[in-house]
XYZ file of C-alpha atoms in Angstrom:
557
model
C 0.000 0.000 0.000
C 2.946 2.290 0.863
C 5.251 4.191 -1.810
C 8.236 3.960 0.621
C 9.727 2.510 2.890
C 9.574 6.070 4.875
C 6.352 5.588 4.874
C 5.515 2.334 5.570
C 7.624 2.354 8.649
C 5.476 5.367 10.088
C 2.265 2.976 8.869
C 3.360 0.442 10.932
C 4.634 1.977 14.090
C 1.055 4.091 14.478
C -0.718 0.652 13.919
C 1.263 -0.924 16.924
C 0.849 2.212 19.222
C -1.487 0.531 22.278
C -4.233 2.425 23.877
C -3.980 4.921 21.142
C -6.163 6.252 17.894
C -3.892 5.757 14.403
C -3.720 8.071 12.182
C -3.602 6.664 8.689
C -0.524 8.241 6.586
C 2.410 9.750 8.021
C 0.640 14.014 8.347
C 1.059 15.978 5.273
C -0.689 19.728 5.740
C -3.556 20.869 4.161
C -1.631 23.074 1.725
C -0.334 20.073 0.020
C -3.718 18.993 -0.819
C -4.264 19.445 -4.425
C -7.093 21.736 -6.287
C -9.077 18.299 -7.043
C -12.303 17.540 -5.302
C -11.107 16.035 -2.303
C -13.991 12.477 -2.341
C -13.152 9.629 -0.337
C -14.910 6.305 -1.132
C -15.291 3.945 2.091
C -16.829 0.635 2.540
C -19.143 0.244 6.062
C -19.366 -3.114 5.276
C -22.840 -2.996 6.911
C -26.308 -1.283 6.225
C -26.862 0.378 10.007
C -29.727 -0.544 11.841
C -30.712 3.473 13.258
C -28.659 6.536 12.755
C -30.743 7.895 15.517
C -27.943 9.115 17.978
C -30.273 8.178 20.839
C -31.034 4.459 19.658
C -28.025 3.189 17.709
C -25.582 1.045 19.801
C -23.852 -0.259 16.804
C -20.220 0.378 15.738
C -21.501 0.751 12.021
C -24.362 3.643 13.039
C -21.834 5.119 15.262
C -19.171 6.060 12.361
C -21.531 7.475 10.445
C -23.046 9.364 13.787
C -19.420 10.462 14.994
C -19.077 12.269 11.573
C -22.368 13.930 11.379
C -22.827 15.222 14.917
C -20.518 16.756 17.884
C -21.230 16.977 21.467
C -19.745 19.206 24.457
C -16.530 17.652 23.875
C -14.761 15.647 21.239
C -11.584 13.145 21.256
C -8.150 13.729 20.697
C -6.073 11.254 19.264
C -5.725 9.651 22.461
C -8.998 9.855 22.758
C -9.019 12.184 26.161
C -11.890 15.065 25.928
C -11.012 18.611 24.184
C -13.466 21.454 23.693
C -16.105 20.248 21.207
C -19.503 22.331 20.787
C -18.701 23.601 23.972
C -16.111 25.954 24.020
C -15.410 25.763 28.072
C -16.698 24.364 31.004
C -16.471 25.010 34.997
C -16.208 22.071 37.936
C -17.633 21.955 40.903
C -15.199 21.335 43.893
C -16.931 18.096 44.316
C -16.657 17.643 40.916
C -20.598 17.006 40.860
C -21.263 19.860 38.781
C -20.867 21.061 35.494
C -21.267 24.392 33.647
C -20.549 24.794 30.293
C -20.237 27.540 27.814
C -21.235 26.964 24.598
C -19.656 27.944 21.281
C -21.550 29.999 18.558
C -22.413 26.834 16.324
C -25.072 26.015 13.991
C -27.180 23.050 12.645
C -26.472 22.011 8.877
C -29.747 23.433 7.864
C -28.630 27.097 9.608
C -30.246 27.002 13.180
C -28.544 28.170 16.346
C -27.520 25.085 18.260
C -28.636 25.408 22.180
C -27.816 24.381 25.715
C -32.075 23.304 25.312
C -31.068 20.871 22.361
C -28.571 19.168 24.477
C -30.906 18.911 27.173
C -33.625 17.741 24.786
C -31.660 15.033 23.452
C -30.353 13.648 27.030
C -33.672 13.480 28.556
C -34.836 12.005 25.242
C -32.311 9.283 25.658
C -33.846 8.280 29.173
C -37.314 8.960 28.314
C -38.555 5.099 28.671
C -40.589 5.920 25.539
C -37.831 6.105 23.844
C -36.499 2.662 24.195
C -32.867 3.536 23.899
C -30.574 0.441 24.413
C -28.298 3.415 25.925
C -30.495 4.828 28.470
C -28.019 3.356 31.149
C -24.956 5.372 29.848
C -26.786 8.395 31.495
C -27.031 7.557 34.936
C -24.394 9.587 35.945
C -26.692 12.307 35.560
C -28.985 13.146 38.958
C -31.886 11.146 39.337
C -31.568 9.606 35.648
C -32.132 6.491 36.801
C -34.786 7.108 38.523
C -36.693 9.303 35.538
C -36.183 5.966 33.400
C -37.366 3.363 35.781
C -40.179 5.084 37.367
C -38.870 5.380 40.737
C -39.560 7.811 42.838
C -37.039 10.914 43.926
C -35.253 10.266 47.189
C -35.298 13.847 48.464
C -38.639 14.315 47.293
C -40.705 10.790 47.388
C -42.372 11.495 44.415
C -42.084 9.937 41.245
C -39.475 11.087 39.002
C -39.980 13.482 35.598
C -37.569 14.581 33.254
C -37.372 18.138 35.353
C -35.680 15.522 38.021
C -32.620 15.198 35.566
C -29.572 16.876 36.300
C -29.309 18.653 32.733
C -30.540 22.203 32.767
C -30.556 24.769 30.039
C -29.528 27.809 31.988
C -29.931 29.929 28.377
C -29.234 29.172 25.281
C -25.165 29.462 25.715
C -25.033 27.776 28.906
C -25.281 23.939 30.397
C -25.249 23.173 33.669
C -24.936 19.246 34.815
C -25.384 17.973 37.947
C -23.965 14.155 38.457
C -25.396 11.651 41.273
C -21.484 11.441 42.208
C -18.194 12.566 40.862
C -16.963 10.919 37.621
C -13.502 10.676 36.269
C -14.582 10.379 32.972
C -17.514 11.843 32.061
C -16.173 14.402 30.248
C -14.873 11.761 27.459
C -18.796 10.561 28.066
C -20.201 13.768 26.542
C -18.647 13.046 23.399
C -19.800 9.760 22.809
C -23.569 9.429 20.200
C -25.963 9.401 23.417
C -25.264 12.114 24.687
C -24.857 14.005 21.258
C -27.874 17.078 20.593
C -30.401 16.930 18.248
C -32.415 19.495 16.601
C -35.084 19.516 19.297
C -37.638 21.552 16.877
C -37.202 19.006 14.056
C -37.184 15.858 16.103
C -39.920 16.274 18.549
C -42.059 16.716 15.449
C -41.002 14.121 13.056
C -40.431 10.365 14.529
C -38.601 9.394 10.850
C -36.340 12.147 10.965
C -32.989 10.147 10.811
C -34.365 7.842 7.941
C -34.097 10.515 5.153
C -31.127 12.472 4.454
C -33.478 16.193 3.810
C -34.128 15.608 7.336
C -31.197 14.734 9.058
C -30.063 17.696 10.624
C -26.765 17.439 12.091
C -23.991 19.976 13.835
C -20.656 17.459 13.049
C -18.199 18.411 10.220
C -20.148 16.641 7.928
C -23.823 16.802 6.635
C -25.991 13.614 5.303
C -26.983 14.581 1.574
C -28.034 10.835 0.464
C -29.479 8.157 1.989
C -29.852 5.050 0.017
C -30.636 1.849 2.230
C -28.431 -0.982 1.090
C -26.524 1.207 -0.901
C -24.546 4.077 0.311
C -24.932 7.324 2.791
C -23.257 10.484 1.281
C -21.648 12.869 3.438
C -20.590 15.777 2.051
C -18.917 18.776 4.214
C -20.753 21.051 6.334
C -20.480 24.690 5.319
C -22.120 25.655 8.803
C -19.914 23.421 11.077
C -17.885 26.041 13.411
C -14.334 23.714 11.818
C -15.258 23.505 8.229
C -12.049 25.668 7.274
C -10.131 22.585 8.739
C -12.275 19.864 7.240
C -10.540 18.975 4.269
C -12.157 16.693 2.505
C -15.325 17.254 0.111
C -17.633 14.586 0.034
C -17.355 10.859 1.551
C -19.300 8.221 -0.188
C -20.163 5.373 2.185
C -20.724 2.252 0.340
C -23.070 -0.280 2.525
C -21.501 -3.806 0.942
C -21.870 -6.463 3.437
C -20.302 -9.289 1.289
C -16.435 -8.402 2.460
C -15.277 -10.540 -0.550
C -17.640 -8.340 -3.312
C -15.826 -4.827 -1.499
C -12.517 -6.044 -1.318
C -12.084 -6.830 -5.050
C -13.801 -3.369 -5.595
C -11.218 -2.025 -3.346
C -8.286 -4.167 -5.156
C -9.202 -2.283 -8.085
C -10.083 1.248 -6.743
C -12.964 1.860 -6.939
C -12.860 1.923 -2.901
C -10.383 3.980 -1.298
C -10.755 2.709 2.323
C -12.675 -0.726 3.337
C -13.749 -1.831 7.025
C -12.918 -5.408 6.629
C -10.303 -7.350 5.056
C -11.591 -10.908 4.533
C -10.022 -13.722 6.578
C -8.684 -15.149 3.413
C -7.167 -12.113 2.539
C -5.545 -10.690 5.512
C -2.408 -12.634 5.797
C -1.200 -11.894 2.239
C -3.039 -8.356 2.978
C -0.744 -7.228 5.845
C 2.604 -8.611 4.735
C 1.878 -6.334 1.294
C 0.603 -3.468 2.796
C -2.870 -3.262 1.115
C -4.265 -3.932 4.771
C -2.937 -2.281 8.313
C -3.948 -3.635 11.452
C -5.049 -1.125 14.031
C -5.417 -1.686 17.596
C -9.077 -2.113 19.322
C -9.760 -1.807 22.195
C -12.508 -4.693 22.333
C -14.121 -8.252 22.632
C -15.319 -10.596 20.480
C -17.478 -12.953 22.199
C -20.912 -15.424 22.069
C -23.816 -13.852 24.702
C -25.583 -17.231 26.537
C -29.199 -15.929 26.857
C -30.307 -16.792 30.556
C -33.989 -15.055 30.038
C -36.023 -18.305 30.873
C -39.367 -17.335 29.721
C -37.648 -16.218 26.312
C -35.847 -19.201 25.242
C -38.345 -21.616 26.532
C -40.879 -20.276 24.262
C -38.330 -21.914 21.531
C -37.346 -24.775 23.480
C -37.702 -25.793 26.910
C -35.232 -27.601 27.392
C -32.506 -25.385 25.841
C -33.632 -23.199 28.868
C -33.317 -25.617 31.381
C -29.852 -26.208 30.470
C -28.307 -22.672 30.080
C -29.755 -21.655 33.029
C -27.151 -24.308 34.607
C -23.558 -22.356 35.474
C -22.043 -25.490 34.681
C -22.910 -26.513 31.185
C -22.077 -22.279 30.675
C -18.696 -23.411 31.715
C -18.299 -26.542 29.597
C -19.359 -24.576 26.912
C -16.668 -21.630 27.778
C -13.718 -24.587 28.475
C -14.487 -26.517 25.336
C -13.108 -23.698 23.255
C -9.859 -23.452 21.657
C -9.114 -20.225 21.192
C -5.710 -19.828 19.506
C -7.162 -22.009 16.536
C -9.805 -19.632 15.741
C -7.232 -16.704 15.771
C -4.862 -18.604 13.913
C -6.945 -19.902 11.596
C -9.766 -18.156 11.249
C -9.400 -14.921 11.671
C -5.727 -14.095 11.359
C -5.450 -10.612 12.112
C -3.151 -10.567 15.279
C -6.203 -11.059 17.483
C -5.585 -12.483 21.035
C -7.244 -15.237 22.629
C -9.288 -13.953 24.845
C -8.968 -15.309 28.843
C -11.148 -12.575 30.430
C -14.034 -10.618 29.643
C -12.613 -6.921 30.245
C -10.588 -6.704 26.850
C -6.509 -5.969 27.164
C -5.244 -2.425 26.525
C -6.542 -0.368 29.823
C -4.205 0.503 31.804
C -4.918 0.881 35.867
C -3.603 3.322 38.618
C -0.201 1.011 39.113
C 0.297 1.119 36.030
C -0.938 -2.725 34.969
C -3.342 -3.875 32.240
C -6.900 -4.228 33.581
C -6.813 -7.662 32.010
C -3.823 -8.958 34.046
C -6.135 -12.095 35.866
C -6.500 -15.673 33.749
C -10.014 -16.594 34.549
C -9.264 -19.805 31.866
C -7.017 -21.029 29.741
C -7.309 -19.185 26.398
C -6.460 -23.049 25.130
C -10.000 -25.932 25.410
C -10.162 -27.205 28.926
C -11.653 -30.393 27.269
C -11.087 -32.910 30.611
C -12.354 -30.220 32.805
C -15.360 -28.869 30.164
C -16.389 -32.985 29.932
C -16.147 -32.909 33.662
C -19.046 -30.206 34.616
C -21.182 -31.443 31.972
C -21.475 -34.991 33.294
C -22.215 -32.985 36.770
C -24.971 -31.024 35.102
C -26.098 -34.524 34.326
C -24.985 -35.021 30.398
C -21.644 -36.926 30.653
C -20.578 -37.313 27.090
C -23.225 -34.947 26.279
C -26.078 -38.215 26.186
C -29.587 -36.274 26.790
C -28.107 -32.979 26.054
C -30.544 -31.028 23.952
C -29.369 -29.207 20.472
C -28.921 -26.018 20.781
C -29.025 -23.054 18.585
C -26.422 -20.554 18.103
C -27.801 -17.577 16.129
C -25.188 -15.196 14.325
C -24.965 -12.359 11.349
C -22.689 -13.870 8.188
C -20.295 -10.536 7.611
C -16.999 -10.120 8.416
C -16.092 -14.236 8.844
C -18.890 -14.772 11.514
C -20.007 -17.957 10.143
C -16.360 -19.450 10.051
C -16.148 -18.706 13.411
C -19.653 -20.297 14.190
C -19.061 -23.261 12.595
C -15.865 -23.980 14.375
C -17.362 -23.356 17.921
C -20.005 -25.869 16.365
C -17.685 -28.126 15.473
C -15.326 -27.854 19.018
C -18.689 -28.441 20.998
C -19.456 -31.310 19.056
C -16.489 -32.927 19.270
C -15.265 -31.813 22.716
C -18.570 -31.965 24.076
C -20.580 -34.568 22.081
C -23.602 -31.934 21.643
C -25.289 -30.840 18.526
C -25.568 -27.230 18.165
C -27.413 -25.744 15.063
C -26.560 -22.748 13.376
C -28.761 -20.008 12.472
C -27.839 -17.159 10.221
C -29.644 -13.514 10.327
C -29.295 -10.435 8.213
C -27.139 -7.674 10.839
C -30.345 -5.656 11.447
C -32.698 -8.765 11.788
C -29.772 -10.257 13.852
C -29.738 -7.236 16.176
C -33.385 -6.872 16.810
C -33.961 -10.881 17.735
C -30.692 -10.446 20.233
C -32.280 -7.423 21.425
C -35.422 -8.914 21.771
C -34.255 -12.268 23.433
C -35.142 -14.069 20.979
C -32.780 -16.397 20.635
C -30.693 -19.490 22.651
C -26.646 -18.608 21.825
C -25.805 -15.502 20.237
C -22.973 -14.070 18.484
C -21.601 -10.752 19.969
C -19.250 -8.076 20.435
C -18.221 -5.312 22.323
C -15.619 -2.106 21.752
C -15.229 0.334 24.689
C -17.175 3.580 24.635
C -14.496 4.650 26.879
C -11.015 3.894 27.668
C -12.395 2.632 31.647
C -12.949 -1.097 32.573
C -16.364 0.008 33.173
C -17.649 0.298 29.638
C -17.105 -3.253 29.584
C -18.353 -4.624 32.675
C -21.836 -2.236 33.473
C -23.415 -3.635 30.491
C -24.341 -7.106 32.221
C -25.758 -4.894 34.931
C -28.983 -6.026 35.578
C -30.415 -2.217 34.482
C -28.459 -2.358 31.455
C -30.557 -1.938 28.047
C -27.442 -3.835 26.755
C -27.761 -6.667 28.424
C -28.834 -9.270 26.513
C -28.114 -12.017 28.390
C -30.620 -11.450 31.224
C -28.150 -12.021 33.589
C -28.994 -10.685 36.868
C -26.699 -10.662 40.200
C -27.517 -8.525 42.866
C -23.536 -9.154 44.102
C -22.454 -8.521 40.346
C -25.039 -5.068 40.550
C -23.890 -3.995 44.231
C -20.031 -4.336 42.908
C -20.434 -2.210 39.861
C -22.953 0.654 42.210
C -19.838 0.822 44.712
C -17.077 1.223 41.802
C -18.951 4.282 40.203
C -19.007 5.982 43.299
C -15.840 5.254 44.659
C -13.062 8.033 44.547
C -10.188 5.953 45.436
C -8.668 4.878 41.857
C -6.933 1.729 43.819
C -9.803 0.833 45.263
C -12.221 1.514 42.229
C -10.438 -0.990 40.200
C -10.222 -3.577 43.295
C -13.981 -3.529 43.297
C -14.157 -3.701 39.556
C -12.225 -6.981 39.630
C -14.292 -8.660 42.255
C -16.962 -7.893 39.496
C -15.252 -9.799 36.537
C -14.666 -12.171 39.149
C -18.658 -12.727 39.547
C -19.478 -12.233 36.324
C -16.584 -15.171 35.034
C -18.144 -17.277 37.859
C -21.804 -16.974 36.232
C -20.507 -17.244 32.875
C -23.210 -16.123 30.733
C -21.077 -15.137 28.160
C -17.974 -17.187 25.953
C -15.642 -14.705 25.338
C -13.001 -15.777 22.469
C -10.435 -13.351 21.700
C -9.510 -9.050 21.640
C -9.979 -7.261 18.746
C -7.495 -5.921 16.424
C -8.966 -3.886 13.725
C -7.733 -4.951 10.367
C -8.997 -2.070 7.546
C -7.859 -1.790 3.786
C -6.353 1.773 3.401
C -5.064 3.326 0.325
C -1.417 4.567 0.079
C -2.894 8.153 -0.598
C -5.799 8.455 2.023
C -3.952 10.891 4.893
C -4.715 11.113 8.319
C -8.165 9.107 8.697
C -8.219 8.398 12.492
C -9.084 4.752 13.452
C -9.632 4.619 16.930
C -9.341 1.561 19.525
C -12.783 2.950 20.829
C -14.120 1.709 17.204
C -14.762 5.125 15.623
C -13.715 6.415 12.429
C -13.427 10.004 11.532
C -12.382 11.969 8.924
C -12.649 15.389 9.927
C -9.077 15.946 9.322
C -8.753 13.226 6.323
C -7.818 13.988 2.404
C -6.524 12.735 -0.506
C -3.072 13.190 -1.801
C -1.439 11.282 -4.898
C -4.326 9.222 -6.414
């Protein structure tokens, strides 16, 4: 991919930089850009389920979010907060309270962005009308909990309303915030999609707004001009975004391919600049020739073991009876050999996964998060054979089949038919596969709908918590149904805890409960592996998952 060896060298020390985003190409400036129109074609390899900021809580919907819209605060290439829509802000002593000062900004169609559309769009998020998967990434706010699950105020005794909520429109230049306790990192929070604004006098009067692109008013450095479902979402830049003198590029076309193998031979002969996925097949060769970089992630790839009885037994009683049995959750977790799917399979650089909490967050001494072994990334296969035959299935004789349910991109079937395989063979159970489009996929996970499901997980934030709260029992994320009042009174203490040593103490007993319960299979740590053209400059790919472009262009092509 590179056009020297200068280059490639800079290529591959950014794509080995831990805990960091990676900018693609080795800088350039903006006055070497040349007089063409500066277009950028990109592959999502996907065709999002919502680009509603308040209900997507997809990777896929969140690119194309993270380039439309801005919050208080963006990331840097560390991914730490700067001054986003808001210019400043003021902290509380007890660092409970927030003030900030708002920058003169507009909306893509020309309106004044406000403190009031901020505030619209948080209590929007918890509104329980609104159904956002999300709504728990707000409680740090005052009484959001409480607004979303109907409880009642605990100074008050009443029942909660969205004037409870510690977000307050002082005017239209000023937002105050008032947290339920201090937070380390909620100012990295405020720039993540939930708690991005929205046009509150377009959205509160049009429920499709973010399903056409005349609609979909945005304040990012980009605005949506073309919405084609299954095709492609054209951004082009937006001449009312407060930046747009340091956005560089024109227009990017976002192609929606889900077959990986279809994009990558468009992107072997150009007519894609920049692809999400590299097949399996492909990365190997990929890498070694520079066509491909690999760019850390900071994230999990894992199967989701749905423990909601009334759910699964509606599809088959048994198949409840068993996974609601820790032990057959650990056969099932032990059976697994994990360094043959990465070497394999996937073979990207991945790492077999032996915890939940992904690698790559450091803690106040200094360590990785992910220092404990809760299993041997290698199958367990005497020990997996051993707690089935407890659970009453030695050599798997009664065991029901089971069905693991998964979406086809990116090499998901490969995998899925290898952990079928390893079960069978390890295990002596039959377990089915069933194969959903990505949006049908989401909504029947979502939903409960299902027995074993494929899943993943990249950090909103660079915190073990972004990992862990999402099996809280209040979490809209949390598929599984897994509910531990230990687990829940664990993860309570950590978010209010101001001792960094001790925050992380109590975040470990949690992986240690939630390992115990095992309602997920965890299988190895993301490394992002993206096709990137020689002369595509300074796209960020961040560990977090995002993609932006804000400062991209296109030199030499």
């Amino acid at each position: 991919m590179k056009k020297s060896k200068l280059k490639k060298l800079c290529a591959v020390t950014l794509a080995l930089t831990l805990g960091m985003s990676v900018l693609v190409g080795c800088g350039g400036s903006a006055n070497k850009t040349t007089a063409k129109a500066q277009v950028l074609t990109y592959n999502l390899n996907a065709d999002p389920k919502t680009l509603d900021p308040a209900l997507n809580a997809s990777v896929d919907g969140a690119i194309v979010v993270s380039n439309t819209f801005e919050g208080l605060c963006k990331l840097d290439e560390k991914d730490k907060a700067i001054a986003g829509v808001a210019e400043k802000w003021d902290v509380s002593k007890d660092g409970t309270v927030y003030t900030f000062h708002l920058r003169d900004s507009k909306w893509s169609n020309g309106d004044t962005v406000k403190a009031g559309d901020f505030e619209y769009a948080w209590k929007r998020v918890l509104n329980p009308t609104t159904a956002a998967e999300y709504a728990y990434q707000m409680s740090y706010l005052k009484n959001a909990n409480e607004y979303n699950q109907g409880k009642v105020v605990k100074e008050t005794g009443v029942k909660a309303t969205a004037d409870d909520v510690g977000v307050k429109a002082i005017d239209d230049k000023t937002l105050e915030v008032t947290l339920a306790e201090p937070c380390s990192y909620f100012l990295e929070l405020t720039a993540f999609p939930c708690y991005f604004p929205v046009n509150k006098a377009l959205v509160e009067n049009n429920s499709e707004w973010a399903l056409k692109a005349e609609t979909y008013i945005s304040n990012g450095p980009f605005k949506m001009t073309d919405y084609k479902i299954k095709d492609q979402i054209v951004l082009e830049k937006n001449e009312n975004y407060y930046g747009k003198d340091n956005v560089k590029l024109d227009k990017v076309n976002m192609k929606l391919v889900t077959e990986e193998t279809s994009a990558w031979a468009s992107y072997k002969t150009g007519d894609f600049d920049m692809v999400d996925v590299v097949p399996n097949s492909e990365t190997q060769t990929a890498l070694k020739d520079g066509t491909a970089t690999a760019f850390k992630a900071l994230g999990t790839y894992f199967y989701v073991l749905n423990l909601d009885k009334d759910k699964v037994s509606a599809i088959d009683p048994e198949a409840a009876k068993v996974l609601s049995d820790s032990r057959v959750r650990k056969a099932l977790n032990l059976a697994v050999d994990r360094p043959s799917i990465v070497e394999n399979i996937t073979k990207g650089g991945q790492i077999p996964a032996h915890s939940f909490v992904a690698e790559g967050i450091p803690g106040p001494d200094g360590k990785d998060f992910a220092q404990k072994e809760y299993f041997s990334p290698k199958a367990n296969i005497e020990e997996a054979k051993k707690l089935l035959a407890e659970a009453g299935y030695p050599d798997g004789k009664g065991f029901p089949t089971l069905i693991a349910t998964y979406n086809p991109e990116s090499g998901n079937g490969d995998i899925a038919q290898a952990l079928q395989d390893m079960w069978k063979n390890n295990l002596g159970i039959t377990v089915e596969l069933q194969s959903q489009e990505w949006k049908v996929f989401q909504k029947t996970r979502t939903d409960g709908k299902y027995e074993i499901g494929r899943h993943a997980w990249l950090g909103d934030y660079v915190d073990p918590m972004t990992f862990l709260e999402m099996w809280q029992s209040t979490s809209g994320l949390n598929v599984a149904k897994y509910k531990s009042p230990e687990y829940d009174k664990l993860l309570q203490g950590a978010k209010v805890e101001q001792d960094a040593t001790k925050r992380i103490d109590l975040m470990h007993k949690a992986e240690d409960v939630l390992m115990e319960d095992m309602p997920i299979v965890p299988l190895y740590y993301y490394v992002s592996v993206k096709g990137v053209k020689s002369y595509v400059k300074d796209v960020r790919v961040s560990p977090l998952g995002f993609i932006y472009f804000d400062k991209a262009y296109i030199e030499g092509k």
